[in-house]
Coordinates of C-alpha atoms and ligand atoms in Angstrom, one line a residue:
S29 CA -0.1 0.2 -0.1
G30 CA 1.1 3.6 -0.3
A31 CA 4.4 4.6 -2.3
P32 CA 5.8 1.8 -4.7
A33 CA 8.2 -0.7 -3.2
R34 CA 11.9 0.3 -3.3
V35 CA 15.0 -1.5 -2.8
I36 CA 16.5 -0.7 0.6
A37 CA 19.5 -2.6 0.4
A38 CA 21.6 -4.6 -2.3
A39 CA 25.1 -6.2 -3.3
G40 CA 27.1 -7.6 -5.7
H41 CA 26.0 -6.9 -9.2
F42 CA 22.8 -5.5 -7.9
G43 CA 24.8 -3.0 -5.9
H44 CA 23.9 0.0 -7.8
L45 CA 20.2 -0.5 -7.4
V46 CA 19.8 0.9 -3.8
N47 CA 16.8 3.3 -3.4
E48 CA 15.4 2.4 -7.0
P49 CA 11.8 1.6 -7.4
L50 CA 10.9 -1.9 -7.8
H51 CA 10.0 -1.5 -11.4
N52 CA 13.5 -0.6 -12.5
L53 CA 14.8 -3.9 -11.6
P54 CA 15.6 -6.4 -14.3
A55 CA 12.3 -7.7 -15.4
P56 CA 12.4 -11.5 -13.9
V57 CA 13.4 -10.0 -10.7
H58 CA 10.9 -7.6 -10.5
Q59 CA 8.2 -10.0 -11.5
L60 CA 9.1 -12.3 -8.9
L61 CA 9.5 -10.1 -6.0
S62 CA 6.1 -8.5 -6.8
R63 CA 4.3 -11.8 -6.8
C64 CA 6.4 -12.5 -3.5
L65 CA 4.9 -9.6 -1.9
Q66 CA 1.5 -9.8 -3.3
Q67 CA 1.1 -13.6 -2.1
R68 CA 2.9 -12.9 1.2
S69 CA 5.1 -15.7 1.0
S70 CA 8.4 -17.2 0.0
L71 CA 9.1 -18.4 -3.7
F72 CA 11.3 -20.9 -4.4
E73 CA 12.1 -20.7 -8.3
Q74 CA 14.6 -20.0 -11.0
G75 CA 15.8 -17.3 -8.1
L76 CA 14.7 -17.0 -4.7
A77 CA 12.2 -14.7 -3.3
L78 CA 12.2 -14.5 0.6
Y79 CA 9.2 -13.1 2.2
F80 CA 9.5 -11.5 5.7
P81 CA 6.1 -10.7 7.2
T82 CA 6.1 -7.6 9.5
D83 CA 3.7 -5.8 11.8
S84 CA 3.5 -3.0 9.7
Q85 CA 1.5 -2.4 6.5
R86 CA 4.0 -3.5 4.1
G87 CA 6.3 -6.8 3.9
L88 CA 9.7 -6.9 3.2
A89 CA 11.1 -9.2 0.3
A90 CA 14.6 -10.3 -0.6
Y91 CA 15.8 -11.7 -3.7
L92 CA 18.6 -14.0 -4.4
E93 CA 20.1 -15.6 -7.4
L94 CA 20.6 -19.2 -7.2
Q95 CA 23.2 -21.4 -9.2
R96 CA 21.0 -24.4 -8.5
P97 CA 17.6 -25.2 -7.0
L98 CA 17.5 -26.0 -3.5
Q99 CA 16.7 -29.1 -1.6
E100 CA 13.6 -29.2 0.6
T101 CA 15.3 -29.2 3.9
D102 CA 17.3 -26.1 3.0
Q103 CA 13.8 -24.6 1.9
H104 CA 12.6 -25.4 5.5
L105 CA 15.5 -24.1 7.1
L106 CA 15.2 -20.7 5.0
Q107 CA 11.4 -20.5 6.1
V108 CA 12.6 -20.8 9.8
F109 CA 15.0 -17.9 9.0
C110 CA 12.6 -15.8 7.5
S111 CA 10.2 -15.9 10.4
S112 CA 13.0 -15.3 13.1
M113 CA 14.0 -12.4 10.8
S114 CA 10.7 -10.9 11.1
A115 CA 10.5 -10.8 14.6
G116 CA 13.8 -9.0 14.6
F117 CA 12.2 -6.4 12.2
D118 CA 9.2 -6.1 14.4
N119 CA 11.6 -5.4 17.3
V120 CA 13.5 -2.7 15.3
M121 CA 10.3 -0.9 14.5
L122 CA 9.3 -1.3 18.1
Y123 CA 12.4 0.2 19.2
S124 CA 12.0 3.1 17.0
R125 CA 8.7 3.9 17.9
M126 CA 9.9 3.8 21.3
N127 CA 12.5 5.9 20.5
E128 CA 10.4 8.4 19.2
Q129 CA 8.1 8.4 22.3
T130 CA 11.2 8.9 24.4
Y131 CA 12.2 12.0 22.7
T132 CA 9.1 13.7 21.7
D133 CA 6.5 15.7 23.5
P134 CA 3.2 13.9 23.3
L135 CA 1.0 17.1 23.3
L136 CA 2.9 19.4 20.8
R137 CA 4.6 16.4 18.7
I138 CA 8.0 18.3 19.3
P139 CA 11.2 17.5 20.9
N140 CA 10.9 17.0 24.7
M141 CA 13.7 17.3 27.5
N142 CA 15.4 14.0 26.7
Q143 CA 15.9 15.3 23.2
L144 CA 17.2 18.6 24.6
L145 CA 19.9 17.0 26.7
E146 CA 20.7 14.9 23.5
W147 CA 21.4 18.3 21.7
L148 CA 23.4 19.7 24.4
R149 CA 25.6 16.7 24.3
D150 CA 26.5 17.4 20.5
P151 CA 29.5 19.7 20.1
Q152 CA 28.0 20.8 16.9
L153 CA 25.1 22.6 18.6
V154 CA 27.0 23.5 22.0
R155 CA 29.6 26.0 20.6
D156 CA 30.6 29.2 20.3
G157 CA 28.2 31.8 19.0
H158 CA 25.1 29.7 20.0
T159 CA 22.5 30.4 23.0
L160 CA 20.1 28.2 24.8
A161 CA 17.2 30.0 26.2
I162 CA 14.5 28.4 28.4
V163 CA 11.2 30.2 28.2
D164 CA 8.8 29.8 31.2
L165 CA 5.0 30.9 30.9
D166 CA 4.0 33.1 33.7
D167 CA 0.8 32.1 35.6
F168 CA 0.2 29.1 33.0
A169 CA -0.9 27.1 36.1
A170 CA -3.4 29.5 37.2
I171 CA -4.9 29.8 33.6
N172 CA -5.1 26.1 33.5
D173 CA -7.1 26.2 36.9
T174 CA -9.4 28.7 35.8
L175 CA -10.0 28.0 32.3
G176 CA -9.3 24.4 32.0
H177 CA -7.0 22.0 30.6
T178 CA -8.4 22.1 26.9
F179 CA -8.0 25.8 26.8
G180 CA -4.3 25.4 28.6
D181 CA -3.5 22.8 25.6
E182 CA -4.7 25.2 23.0
L183 CA -2.6 28.1 24.3
L184 CA 0.2 25.9 24.5
Q185 CA -0.2 25.1 20.7
A186 CA -0.7 28.9 20.3
V187 CA 2.7 29.6 21.6
Y188 CA 4.2 26.7 20.1
Q189 CA 3.1 28.1 16.9
R190 CA 4.4 31.5 17.6
L191 CA 7.8 30.2 18.5
Q192 CA 8.1 27.9 15.3
E193 CA 7.2 30.8 13.2
H194 CA 9.4 33.5 14.6
M195 CA 12.5 31.6 15.6
S196 CA 12.8 29.4 12.7
G197 CA 16.3 29.1 12.7
C198 CA 16.5 27.6 16.2
L199 CA 15.7 24.0 17.5
L200 CA 12.6 24.2 19.6
A201 CA 11.6 21.8 22.6
R202 CA 9.1 21.5 25.1
I203 CA 10.8 20.5 28.4
G204 CA 8.2 21.1 30.8
S205 CA 4.5 21.5 31.2
D206 CA 5.0 25.3 30.6
I207 CA 8.5 25.7 29.7
F208 CA 10.0 25.5 26.2
A209 CA 13.7 25.7 25.2
L210 CA 15.4 27.1 22.3
L211 CA 19.0 26.4 21.1
G212 CA 20.4 28.4 18.1
P213 CA 22.5 31.2 16.8
E214 CA 23.0 33.9 19.5
E215 CA 21.9 36.4 17.1
H216 CA 18.4 34.8 17.0
I217 CA 17.9 34.2 20.5
T218 CA 18.2 37.4 22.5
P219 CA 16.3 38.8 25.4
E220 CA 14.8 41.4 23.1
I221 CA 13.5 38.8 20.7
L222 CA 12.2 36.8 23.4
T223 CA 10.4 39.5 25.1
E224 CA 9.0 40.9 21.8
L225 CA 7.4 37.3 21.0
F226 CA 5.2 37.8 23.8
S227 CA 4.0 41.4 23.6
S228 CA 0.9 40.4 21.4
A229 CA -1.9 38.6 22.6
F230 CA -2.4 34.8 21.5
P231 CA -5.3 33.8 19.3
V232 CA -7.1 31.1 21.6
G233 CA -10.9 30.7 22.1
Q234 CA -13.3 33.5 21.8
Q235 CA -10.9 36.3 22.6
P236 CA -7.2 36.7 22.3
V237 CA -5.2 35.7 25.5
R238 CA -2.4 37.9 26.7
L239 CA 0.4 35.9 28.4
S240 CA 3.8 36.9 29.5
A241 CA 7.0 34.7 29.7
T242 CA 10.3 34.7 31.9
S243 CA 13.2 33.6 30.0
G244 CA 16.8 32.6 31.0
L245 CA 19.4 32.4 28.4
V246 CA 23.1 31.0 28.4
Q247 CA 25.6 31.8 25.8
L248 CA 27.5 28.7 25.0
N249 CA 30.7 30.3 24.1
G250 CA 33.8 28.6 25.3
R251 CA 31.9 26.1 27.6
C252 CA 32.6 22.5 27.8
A253 CA 29.6 20.4 26.5
N254 CA 28.0 19.5 29.8
G255 CA 24.5 19.7 29.1
S256 CA 23.2 19.4 32.7
E257 CA 25.4 22.3 33.9
I258 CA 24.1 24.5 31.1
L259 CA 20.7 23.7 31.9
K260 CA 21.0 24.3 35.7
D261 CA 22.4 27.7 34.8
A262 CA 19.6 28.6 32.6
H263 CA 17.3 27.4 35.3
L264 CA 19.3 29.7 37.9
V265 CA 19.0 32.7 36.0
L266 CA 15.2 32.1 35.0
K267 CA 14.4 31.7 38.8
Q268 CA 16.3 34.8 39.7
T269 CA 14.6 36.7 36.9
K270 CA 11.1 35.4 37.9
L271 CA 11.6 36.8 41.5
T272 CA 12.6 40.1 40.5
Q273 CA 11.8 41.0 36.9
R274 CA 9.0 38.4 36.1
G275 CA 8.0 38.7 32.5
S276 CA 11.5 39.6 31.1
A277 CA 14.5 37.7 30.1
N278 CA 18.2 37.9 31.0
Y279 CA 21.5 36.1 30.3
F280 CA 23.3 33.8 32.9
S281 CA 26.6 35.4 34.1
P282 CA 29.4 33.9 36.2
K283 CA 28.7 36.3 39.0
L284 CA 25.1 35.0 39.1
G285 CA 26.6 31.3 39.6
Q286 CA 29.0 32.6 42.2
Q287 CA 26.2 34.2 44.1
A288 CA 24.3 31.2 44.1
R289 CA 27.1 28.9 45.4
E290 CA 27.5 31.7 48.0
R291 CA 24.1 31.3 49.0
M292 CA 24.3 27.7 49.2
R293 CA 27.4 27.7 51.4
L294 CA 25.8 30.4 53.7
M295 CA 22.7 28.2 53.9
T296 CA 24.6 25.0 54.9
A297 CA 26.4 27.1 57.7
L298 CA 23.1 28.8 58.8
R299 CA 21.8 25.2 59.5
E300 CA 25.1 24.3 61.3
A301 CA 24.9 27.3 63.3
F302 CA 21.2 26.9 64.5
N303 CA 22.3 23.3 65.7
Q304 CA 25.6 24.7 67.2
T305 CA 24.0 27.7 69.0
Q306 CA 26.0 30.2 67.4
L307 CA 22.8 32.2 67.0
F308 CA 21.6 34.3 69.9
L309 CA 19.4 37.4 70.6
M310 CA 20.3 40.6 71.4
Y311 CA 18.0 43.8 72.9
Q312 CA 17.6 47.0 71.6
P313 CA 15.7 49.6 74.0
K314 CA 12.6 51.2 73.1
I315 CA 12.1 54.7 74.8
D316 CA 8.8 56.3 75.7
L317 CA 9.4 59.9 74.0
R318 CA 7.3 61.4 76.9
N319 CA 9.3 60.6 79.6
G320 CA 12.7 59.3 78.2
K321 CA 12.1 56.0 80.2
T322 CA 12.4 52.4 78.5
S323 CA 9.1 51.3 77.6
G324 CA 10.7 47.8 76.3
F325 CA 12.9 46.0 74.0
E326 CA 12.9 44.4 70.5
A327 CA 14.6 41.3 70.2
L328 CA 17.4 41.1 67.4
L329 CA 18.9 37.9 66.0
R330 CA 22.5 37.5 65.8
W331 CA 24.9 35.1 64.1
R332 CA 28.4 34.9 65.1
S333 CA 30.2 32.3 63.0
N334 CA 32.9 30.2 64.3
E335 CA 35.5 32.2 63.0
G336 CA 33.9 35.2 65.0
D337 CA 32.5 37.2 61.9
M338 CA 29.4 38.9 62.8
I339 CA 26.7 38.0 59.8
P340 CA 24.0 40.5 59.7
P341 CA 20.2 39.2 59.6
D342 CA 19.3 40.9 56.6
R343 CA 21.8 38.4 54.8
F344 CA 20.6 35.3 56.5
I345 CA 16.9 36.0 57.5
P346 CA 15.8 35.8 53.7
L347 CA 17.7 32.6 53.2
A348 CA 15.8 31.2 56.2
E349 CA 13.0 32.2 54.7
K350 CA 13.4 30.6 51.3
S351 CA 14.6 27.3 53.0
G352 CA 11.8 26.9 55.7
L353 CA 14.6 27.1 58.4
I354 CA 12.8 30.2 59.6
I355 CA 10.1 28.3 61.0
A356 CA 12.4 26.5 63.7
L357 CA 14.2 29.4 63.9
G358 CA 11.4 31.7 64.7
Y359 CA 10.3 29.5 67.6
F360 CA 13.9 29.5 68.9
V361 CA 13.5 33.3 68.9
L362 CA 10.1 33.5 70.6
R363 CA 11.2 31.2 73.4
Q364 CA 14.5 33.0 74.0
A365 CA 12.8 36.3 74.1
C366 CA 9.8 35.4 76.2
A367 CA 12.5 33.6 78.6
C368 CA 14.4 37.0 78.7
L369 CA 11.1 38.9 79.3
F370 CA 10.2 36.5 82.2
R371 CA 13.9 36.9 83.9
L372 CA 13.3 40.7 83.6
R373 CA 10.1 40.4 85.3
Q374 CA 11.4 38.4 88.2
Q375 CA 13.7 41.4 88.8
G376 CA 10.9 43.5 89.3
H377 CA 10.5 45.2 85.7
N378 CA 6.9 44.2 85.3
N379 CA 5.9 46.9 82.5
L380 CA 8.3 46.2 79.9
T381 CA 7.3 44.8 76.7
M382 CA 9.3 42.9 74.3
A383 CA 9.1 43.2 70.6
I384 CA 9.7 40.3 68.5
N385 CA 10.1 39.9 64.4
V386 CA 8.1 37.5 63.1
S387 CA 8.1 36.5 59.3
Q388 CA 5.3 36.2 56.9
V389 CA 6.6 32.6 56.3
Q390 CA 6.0 31.8 60.0
L391 CA 2.7 33.6 60.3
R392 CA 1.4 31.2 57.6
E393 CA 2.0 27.9 59.4
T394 CA -1.0 26.2 60.0
D395 CA -0.3 25.8 63.8
F396 CA 1.3 29.2 64.5
V397 CA -1.2 30.8 66.7
E398 CA -1.3 27.4 68.9
Q399 CA 2.5 27.4 69.1
L400 CA 2.4 31.0 70.1
Q401 CA 0.1 30.4 72.8
Q402 CA 2.0 27.3 74.2
I403 CA 5.2 29.2 74.2
V404 CA 3.8 32.3 76.3
Q405 CA 2.2 29.9 78.6
E406 CA 5.3 27.8 79.2
S407 CA 7.3 31.0 79.5
Q408 CA 4.8 32.5 82.2
V409 CA 4.9 35.6 80.6
P410 CA 1.7 37.7 79.8
A411 CA 0.7 37.7 75.9
E412 CA -0.4 41.4 76.5
A413 CA 3.8 42.3 77.2
I414 CA 4.6 40.5 73.6
E415 CA 4.3 42.6 70.7
L416 CA 5.0 40.8 67.2
E417 CA 6.2 42.7 64.5
I418 CA 5.4 41.9 61.0
T419 CA 6.3 43.9 57.8
E420 CA 3.6 45.5 55.8
S421 CA 4.5 43.9 52.4
V422 CA 1.9 41.3 52.2
A423 CA 0.9 39.6 48.8
A424 CA -2.8 40.7 47.9
E425 CA -3.9 37.4 47.5
D426 CA -2.8 36.4 51.3
F427 CA -4.6 39.4 52.3
N428 CA -7.8 38.1 53.9
F429 CA -6.0 35.1 55.5
L430 CA -3.5 37.6 57.1
V431 CA -6.3 39.8 58.5
Q432 CA -7.9 36.5 60.1
R433 CA -4.6 35.4 61.4
L434 CA -3.6 38.8 63.0
N435 CA -7.4 38.9 64.4
E436 CA -6.7 35.5 66.2
I437 CA -3.5 36.6 67.6
R438 CA -4.9 40.1 68.8
A439 CA -7.6 38.2 70.4
L440 CA -5.1 36.1 72.6
G441 CA -3.9 39.7 74.0
F442 CA -0.6 40.3 72.0
G443 CA 0.4 43.6 70.5
I444 CA 1.0 43.8 66.6
A445 CA 3.1 46.3 65.3
I446 CA 3.6 47.0 61.5
D447 CA 7.4 47.3 60.8
D448 CA 9.3 49.4 58.3
F449 CA 6.0 51.1 57.5
G450 CA 6.1 53.2 54.6
T451 CA 8.6 50.9 52.6
G452 CA 6.2 48.1 51.5
F453 CA 3.4 48.9 49.0
S454 CA 0.4 48.4 51.2
S455 CA -2.0 51.3 50.7
L456 CA -3.4 53.0 53.3
G457 CA -6.8 51.4 52.7
V458 CA -5.2 48.3 53.6
L459 CA -3.8 49.4 56.8
R460 CA -7.4 50.3 58.0
H461 CA -8.0 46.4 58.0
L462 CA -5.2 45.1 59.8
P463 CA -5.8 44.6 63.4
A464 CA -2.4 46.5 64.4
T465 CA -1.7 48.2 67.6
R466 CA 1.6 50.0 66.4
L467 CA 3.1 51.5 63.5
K468 CA 6.8 51.7 63.1
I469 CA 8.1 54.5 60.7
D470 CA 11.0 53.2 58.9
R471 CA 14.2 54.8 59.5
V472 CA 14.8 56.1 56.1
F473 CA 11.8 58.5 56.8
I474 CA 13.4 59.3 60.0
N475 CA 16.8 60.1 58.2
E476 CA 15.1 62.4 55.9
M477 CA 13.4 64.4 58.5
H478 CA 15.9 67.1 58.4
S479 CA 14.8 68.1 55.0
D480 CA 11.6 66.7 54.5
D481 CA 9.4 65.5 57.5
S482 CA 5.8 65.1 55.6
I483 CA 5.9 61.1 56.0
A484 CA 6.9 61.1 59.4
R485 CA 4.3 63.7 59.9
M486 CA 1.6 61.8 58.0
V487 CA 2.3 58.2 59.3
I488 CA 1.9 59.7 62.9
S489 CA -1.6 61.5 62.5
L490 CA -2.4 58.4 60.4
G491 CA -1.6 56.0 63.2
H492 CA -3.1 58.0 65.7
S493 CA -6.4 58.6 63.9
L494 CA -6.4 54.7 63.7
A495 CA -5.9 54.4 67.5
M496 CA -2.3 53.1 66.9
Q497 CA 1.1 53.8 68.7
I498 CA 3.7 55.2 66.7
T499 CA 7.5 54.1 67.1
A500 CA 10.3 56.0 65.3
E501 CA 12.9 53.6 64.2
G502 CA 16.4 54.5 63.9
V503 CA 16.7 57.6 65.7
E504 CA 20.3 58.8 65.7
T505 CA 20.6 62.5 66.9
A506 CA 19.0 64.7 69.1
E507 CA 17.3 66.7 66.4
Q508 CA 15.3 64.0 65.2
Q509 CA 14.2 63.2 68.7
Q510 CA 13.2 66.7 69.1
K511 CA 11.2 66.7 66.1
L512 CA 9.7 63.4 66.7
Q513 CA 8.4 64.7 70.4
Q514 CA 6.9 67.6 68.7
L515 CA 5.0 65.6 66.1
G516 CA 3.4 63.8 69.2
C517 CA 5.3 60.4 68.1
D518 CA 5.1 58.1 71.1
E519 CA 8.3 55.9 71.2
G520 CA 11.5 56.2 69.7
Q521 CA 14.3 53.6 69.0
G522 CA 17.9 53.9 67.8
W523 CA 21.7 54.5 68.4
L524 CA 20.7 57.7 70.0
Y525 CA 19.8 55.8 73.1
A526 CA 21.5 52.3 72.7
P527 CA 22.3 49.6 69.9
A528 CA 21.1 46.1 70.5
L529 CA 22.5 45.0 73.9
A530 CA 23.4 41.6 75.2
E531 CA 21.1 40.3 78.1
K532 CA 23.7 40.6 81.0
D533 CA 23.8 44.2 80.3
L534 CA 20.0 44.9 80.4
S535 CA 19.8 45.4 84.1
G536 CA 22.4 47.8 84.3
W537 CA 20.7 49.8 81.4
L538 CA 17.3 49.6 83.1
Q539 CA 18.9 51.1 86.4
Q540 CA 19.7 54.2 84.6
H541 CA 16.9 54.4 82.0
G542 CA 14.2 52.4 83.8
Ligands
C2E630 P1 14.3 45.7 61.8 O1 13.2 44.8 62.4 O2 13.6 46.9 61.0 O3 15.2 46.0 62.8 C1 15.9 47.2 63.1 C2 17.3 47.1 62.4 O4 17.7 48.6 62.5 C3 18.3 46.5 63.4 O5 19.1 46.0 62.3 C4 18.9 47.5 64.4 O6 20.3 47.1 64.6 C5 19.1 48.5 63.3 N1 18.8 49.8 63.8 C6 18.7 50.0 65.3 N2 18.8 51.3 65.6 C7 19.6 51.9 64.4 C8 20.1 53.3 64.3 O7 20.1 54.1 65.0 N3 20.7 53.5 63.1 C9 20.4 52.5 62.0 N4 21.2 52.7 61.0 N5 20.3 51.1 62.2 C10 19.8 50.8 63.2 P2 19.4 44.4 62.4 O8 19.6 43.9 63.8 O9 20.7 44.3 61.7 O10 18.2 43.6 61.8 C11 18.0 43.6 60.4 C12 16.4 43.0 60.2 O11 16.6 41.6 60.2 C13 15.6 43.4 61.0 O12 15.0 44.9 60.8 C14 14.5 42.3 61.0 O13 13.6 42.6 59.7 C15 15.5 41.3 61.0 N6 15.3 40.3 61.8 C16 16.4 40.6 63.1 N7 16.1 39.6 63.9 C17 14.8 38.7 63.3 C18 14.1 37.8 64.1 O14 14.5 37.4 64.9 N8 13.1 37.4 63.0 C19 13.0 37.9 61.9 N9 11.9 37.3 61.1 N10 13.9 38.8 61.4 C20 14.7 39.6 62.2
CA631 CA1 11.6 45.0 63.6
CA632 CA1 12.1 47.9 61.2

């Protein structure tokens, strides 16, 4: 069936006939083979035509010239030979189909991750002047969930078609549910070209769909052909770009790789530090601006490495948040700070508050509220003496959850302070819905007060109108203090009064400023 039969192999004086259609063979040969294929059986005549049945539509036949007719036993042996050869052919076909499945994406029928890894093993492709890009569709999972998988599949088709059309000089693969890979000449694969591809809508369903993508690019110049390394670099720059510049495309740089390794190193060290108690708390006094007395302390985490270096929390807290270590670390901080407050109260300092920083990751833990309650009970300190500091930058989709959480915490008696107020993106409207008891004006606004005090002024009156207390962070000069007092700010914290102190120095401090 289909195209006419062709010669796929030949030897001897038939050697030149490879690829020729059957009818170009010498007439007797042609006729015998045709009959053999039609009858689907071997023919033992002047010449010998062996028939090999296969699973596929068309059979295979072989022609042999004979010097003399074959004996019957030889004929039987040849029949057996043919059927075992047939089984072999079927295996070959099966293998090539499996091969195809291994290297093909089932939805789009284009190369998949396995194929990409093969390409990346090929020095012809991984060479100077070539670029690998991985293109990750933004929010694809959400689209799939809300508009359905059929729609999602169509959208992938449309993206594929656009890539196919505009990136014709490149190899294209789909290497994840919503990730494509492109490999080709560097002038064809640039951040500008990739971003441009997603600047217009995709024709899917009733109305065109807008979709952005984030891409990571690796220039393959002078690299050894190690496919998984190259892919790792591409994923690294993709991840980094997703975090900070969603919807755009960036090249991998050795510096980026270096930073990633550095973060890994620090993360490992942090886990060890936590186990070896190189982590401890210091306490920065908070001053009541009406009478100059200490109203409480803020617990600040410190890490002194084995080598004696101090590693600032701004460096390791984000890492701990990303890795989940912040959960355990956060409970450690809560326990330590409560224990410190308990000891201060034992010394008769009964009106002090303890402010404790709590990260968003901790707040989202299912049993955070229960744990919190248990910790204050075990520490024998009143919840009213504890103030949790949270940063205002809250993702909008989490907002309802956050408000509910904070209400539960508030109901237990804890105070809630909005930290670094003014630097996040929460609007004033959002603030109204947060059950906060305090606003902490970020120190950048205290710093600029000598030239412009409008923000400090605004935050103080806003907070007061919502019945919140106001704390100024990073008070460093007497002028700032004076100004804040004039504006009616309740509390000040900063190097003008004291840096964070070790616990052993707190009673001495309180003797002078209690
Ligand atoms: P933050 O909560 O805004 O803490 C205030 C930071 O300002 C502290 O830095 C403090 O040492 C510093 N500071 C205090 N007074 C002054 C001043 O007069 N001038 C200047 N320039 N800085 C001042 P630190 O201790 O390095 O903490 C940095 C950040 O790390 C904190 O910012 C907080 O976001 C985070 N952090 C610290 N401890 C913890 C913790 O236990 N848990 C969590 N989740 N985050 C923490
Ligand atoms: Ca704080
Ligand atoms: Ca702060």
